[in-house]
XYZ file of C-alpha atoms in Angstrom:
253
model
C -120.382 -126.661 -135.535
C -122.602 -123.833 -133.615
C -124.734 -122.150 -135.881
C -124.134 -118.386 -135.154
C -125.675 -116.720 -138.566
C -128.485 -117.381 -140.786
C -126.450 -117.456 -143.331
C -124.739 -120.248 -141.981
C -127.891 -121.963 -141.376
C -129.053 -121.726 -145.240
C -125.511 -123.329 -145.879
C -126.515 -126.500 -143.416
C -129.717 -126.838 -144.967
C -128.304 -127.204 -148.866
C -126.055 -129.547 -147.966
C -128.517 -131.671 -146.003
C -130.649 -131.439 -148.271
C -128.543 -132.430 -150.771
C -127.112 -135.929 -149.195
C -130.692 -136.630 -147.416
C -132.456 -136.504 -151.405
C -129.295 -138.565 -152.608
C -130.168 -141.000 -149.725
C -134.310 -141.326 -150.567
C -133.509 -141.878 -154.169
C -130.786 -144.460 -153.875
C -133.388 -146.052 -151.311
C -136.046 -145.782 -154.074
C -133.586 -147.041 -156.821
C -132.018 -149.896 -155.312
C -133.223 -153.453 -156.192
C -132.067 -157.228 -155.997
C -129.765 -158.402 -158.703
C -127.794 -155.015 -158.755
C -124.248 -154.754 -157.626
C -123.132 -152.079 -154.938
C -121.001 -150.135 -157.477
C -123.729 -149.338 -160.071
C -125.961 -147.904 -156.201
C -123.056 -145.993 -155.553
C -122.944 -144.535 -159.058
C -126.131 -143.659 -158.981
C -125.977 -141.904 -155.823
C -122.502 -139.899 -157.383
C -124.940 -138.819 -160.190
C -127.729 -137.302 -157.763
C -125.311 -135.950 -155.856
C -123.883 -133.967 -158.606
C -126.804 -132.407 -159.746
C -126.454 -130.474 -156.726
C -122.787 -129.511 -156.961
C -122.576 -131.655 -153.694
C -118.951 -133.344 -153.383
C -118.385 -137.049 -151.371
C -117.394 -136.837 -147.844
C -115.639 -139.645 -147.614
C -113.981 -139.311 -150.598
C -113.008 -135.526 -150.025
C -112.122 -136.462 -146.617
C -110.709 -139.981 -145.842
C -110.150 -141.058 -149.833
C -112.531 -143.530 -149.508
C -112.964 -145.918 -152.438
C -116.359 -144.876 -153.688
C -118.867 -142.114 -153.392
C -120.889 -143.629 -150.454
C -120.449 -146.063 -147.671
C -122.315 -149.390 -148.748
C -122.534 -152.430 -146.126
C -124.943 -155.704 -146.764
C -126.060 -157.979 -144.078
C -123.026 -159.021 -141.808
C -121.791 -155.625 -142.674
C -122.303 -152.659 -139.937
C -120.574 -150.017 -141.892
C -118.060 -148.262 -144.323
C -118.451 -151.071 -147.216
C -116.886 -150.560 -150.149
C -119.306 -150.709 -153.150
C -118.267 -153.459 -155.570
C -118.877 -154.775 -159.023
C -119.175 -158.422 -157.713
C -121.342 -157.271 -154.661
C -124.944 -158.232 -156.384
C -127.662 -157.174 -153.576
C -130.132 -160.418 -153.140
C -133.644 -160.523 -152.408
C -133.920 -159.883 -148.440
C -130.741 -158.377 -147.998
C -130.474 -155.679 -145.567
C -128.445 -152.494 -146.445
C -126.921 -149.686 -145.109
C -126.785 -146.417 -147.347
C -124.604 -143.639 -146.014
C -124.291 -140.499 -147.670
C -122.293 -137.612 -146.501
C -121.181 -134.847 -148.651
C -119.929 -131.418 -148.713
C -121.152 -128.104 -150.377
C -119.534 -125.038 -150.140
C -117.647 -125.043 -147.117
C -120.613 -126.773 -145.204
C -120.871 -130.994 -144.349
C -123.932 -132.906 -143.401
C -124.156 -136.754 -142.771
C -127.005 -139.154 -142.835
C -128.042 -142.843 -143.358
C -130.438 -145.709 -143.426
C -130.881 -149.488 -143.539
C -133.543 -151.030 -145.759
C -134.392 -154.595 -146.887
C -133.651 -155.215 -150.514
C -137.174 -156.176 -151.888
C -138.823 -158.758 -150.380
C -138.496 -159.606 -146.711
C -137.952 -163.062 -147.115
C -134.920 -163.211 -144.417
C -137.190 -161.178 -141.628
C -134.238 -158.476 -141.379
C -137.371 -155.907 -141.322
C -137.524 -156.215 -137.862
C -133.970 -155.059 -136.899
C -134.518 -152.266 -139.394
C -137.462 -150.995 -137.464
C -136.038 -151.594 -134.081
C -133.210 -148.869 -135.427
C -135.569 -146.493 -136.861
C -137.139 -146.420 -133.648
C -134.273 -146.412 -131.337
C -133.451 -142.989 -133.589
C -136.666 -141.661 -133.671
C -136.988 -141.524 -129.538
C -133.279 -140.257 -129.583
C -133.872 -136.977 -131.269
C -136.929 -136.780 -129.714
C -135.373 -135.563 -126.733
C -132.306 -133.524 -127.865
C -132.093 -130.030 -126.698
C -129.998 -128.041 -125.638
C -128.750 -128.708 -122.045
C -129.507 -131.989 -121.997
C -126.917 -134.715 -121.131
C -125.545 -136.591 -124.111
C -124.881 -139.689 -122.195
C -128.667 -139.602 -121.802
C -129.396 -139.772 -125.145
C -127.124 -142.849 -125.835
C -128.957 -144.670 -122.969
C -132.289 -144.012 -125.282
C -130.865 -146.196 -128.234
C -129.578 -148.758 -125.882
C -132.617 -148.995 -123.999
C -135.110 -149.033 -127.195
C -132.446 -151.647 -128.994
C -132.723 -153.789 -125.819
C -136.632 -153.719 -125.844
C -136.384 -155.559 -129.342
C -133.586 -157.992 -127.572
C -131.040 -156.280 -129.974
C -127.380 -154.893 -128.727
C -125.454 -151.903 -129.925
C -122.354 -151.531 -131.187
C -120.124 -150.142 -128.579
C -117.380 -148.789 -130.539
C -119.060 -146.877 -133.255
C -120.665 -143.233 -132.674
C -122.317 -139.925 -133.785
C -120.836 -136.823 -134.039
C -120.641 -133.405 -134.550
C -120.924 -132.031 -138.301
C -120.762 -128.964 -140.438
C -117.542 -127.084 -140.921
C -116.391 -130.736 -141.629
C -117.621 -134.446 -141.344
C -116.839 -135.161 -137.795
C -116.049 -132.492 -135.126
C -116.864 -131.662 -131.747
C -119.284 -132.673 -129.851
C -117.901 -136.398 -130.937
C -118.073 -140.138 -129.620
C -122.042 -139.732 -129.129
C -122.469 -143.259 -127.930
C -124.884 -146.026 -128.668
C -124.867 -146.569 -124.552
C -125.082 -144.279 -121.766
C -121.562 -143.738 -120.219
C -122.087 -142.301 -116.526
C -118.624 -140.739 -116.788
C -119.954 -138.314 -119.856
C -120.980 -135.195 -118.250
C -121.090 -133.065 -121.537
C -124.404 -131.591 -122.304
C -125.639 -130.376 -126.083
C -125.063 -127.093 -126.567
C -127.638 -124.537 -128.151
C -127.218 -124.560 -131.943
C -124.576 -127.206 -132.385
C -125.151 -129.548 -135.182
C -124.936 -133.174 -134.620
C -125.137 -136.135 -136.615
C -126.992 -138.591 -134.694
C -127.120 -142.362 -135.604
C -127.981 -145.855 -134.165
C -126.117 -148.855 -134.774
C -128.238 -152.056 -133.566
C -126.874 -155.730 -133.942
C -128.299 -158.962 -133.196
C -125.263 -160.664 -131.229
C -121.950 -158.084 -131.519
C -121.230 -155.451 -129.169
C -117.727 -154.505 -131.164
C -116.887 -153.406 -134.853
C -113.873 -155.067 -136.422
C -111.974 -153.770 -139.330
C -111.873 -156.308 -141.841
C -108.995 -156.257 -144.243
C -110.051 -154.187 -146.766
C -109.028 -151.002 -144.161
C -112.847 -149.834 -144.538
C -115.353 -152.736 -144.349
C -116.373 -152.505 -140.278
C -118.094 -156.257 -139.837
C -119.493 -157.338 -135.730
C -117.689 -159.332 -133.486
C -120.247 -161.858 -133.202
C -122.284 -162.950 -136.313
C -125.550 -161.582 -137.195
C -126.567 -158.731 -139.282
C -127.353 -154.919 -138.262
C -129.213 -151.313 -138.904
C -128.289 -148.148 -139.105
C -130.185 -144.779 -139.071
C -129.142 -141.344 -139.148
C -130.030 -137.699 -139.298
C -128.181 -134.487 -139.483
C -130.023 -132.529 -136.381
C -129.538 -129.216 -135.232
C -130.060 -128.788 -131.463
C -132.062 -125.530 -130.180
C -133.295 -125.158 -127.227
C -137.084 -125.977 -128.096
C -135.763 -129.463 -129.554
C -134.033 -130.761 -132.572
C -134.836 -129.570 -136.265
C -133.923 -132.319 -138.153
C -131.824 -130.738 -141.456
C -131.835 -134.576 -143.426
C -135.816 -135.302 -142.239
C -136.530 -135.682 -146.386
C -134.249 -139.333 -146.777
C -137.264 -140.929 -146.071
C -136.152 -142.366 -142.736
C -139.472 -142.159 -141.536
């Protein structure tokens, strides 16, 4: 999407808002000994109270309200009854949504109470990877660039990426043009960000795989190598001063 009113710019901070304040509080709420389904639940109720409708759902019929993936689990897990979080787990909360006409994605990986497992690490090597990202989004600069940021950061921490998973464009629906923003710097991408597109910008750091694989279930994305992984992500809009970052409340950071 390229934000052309300010009109449309109140509509793509609502919904950010909306799914970034459903993401902190299922981040505050979550604990060991709960299952996946009563988080996701949870997260349906806070998203209601703003009128704010499931992305995934909406779009893709997904079989929940958000995506929830433990451990060996990179993305798109399915929350369960009989998926009970344990101490040290790592998870990845995704919440997209959609309100009125306007989309806005975002994410994060925490460890489930203690950090008995040392997953903390891997969390903070994607935070950071994301952080120095968005940092340097503007407009005009190359998008391969910024893939080559996450890859380098996730490298510094001996981590991989995932090769096959991206960011994308958001807004006037959950994924959209500019997409396949890349974990790795391509050379043959020669696409730049353009002024007042909104992006959805997220990492996704592993401690063997380079590949997702579809697991059975049609959703669950697991790594081609075991391991566990992190994911962060923010809803950005690109100017040309820098990024304003529309989810920057989820607590991220």
């Amino acid at each position: 999407m390229i934000i052309e009113t300010e009109e449309e710019l109140i509509g793509m901070k609502a919904v950010s808002e909306a799914v970034a304040i459903t993401l902190k509080e299922m981040k505050d709420y979550v604990k060991p000994g709960m299952s996946t389904l009563e988080l996701d639940q949870f997260g349906a109720t806070i998203m209601a109270k703003f009128g704010c409708k499931s992305a995934p759902f909406e779009t893709y019929k997904f079989p929940g309200y958000t995506c929830l993936s433990v451990n060996e689990e990179i993305c798109h897990g399915i929350p369960r009854a009989d998926k009970i979080l344990l101490e040290g787990d790592v998870i990845n909360i995704d919440v997209s949504g959609e309100l009125n006409g306007f989309w806005a994605d975002n994410g994060g990986s925490i460890v489930v109470g203690e950090d008995v497992n040392g997953y903390q690490k891997i969390v903070n090597a994607s935070i950071s990877a994301l952080q120095k990202a968005i940092a340097a989004v503007k407009s005009g600069v190359k998008i391969a660039d910024i893939g080559g940021i996450i890859e380098k950061e996730a490298k510094k921490h001996r981590y991989s990426v995932i090769e096959n998973l991206t960011g994308h464009g958001v807004g006037r629906s959950l994924h959209e043009e500019p997409l396949d923003l890349l974990n790795f710097r391509d050379p043959d991408d020669k696409r730049r960000f353009r002024k007042n597109s909104v992006i959805a910008l997220e990492t996704f750091i592993s401690e063997n795989s380079y590949e997702a694989v579809e697991q059975a279930d049609g959703w669950t994305m697991i790594g081609n190598e075991p391991g566990v992984f992190a994911q962060h992500e923010h809803t950005i809009l690109v100017t040309s001063e820098g990024p304003m970052i529309l989810t920057l409340m989820n607590g991220n950071w």
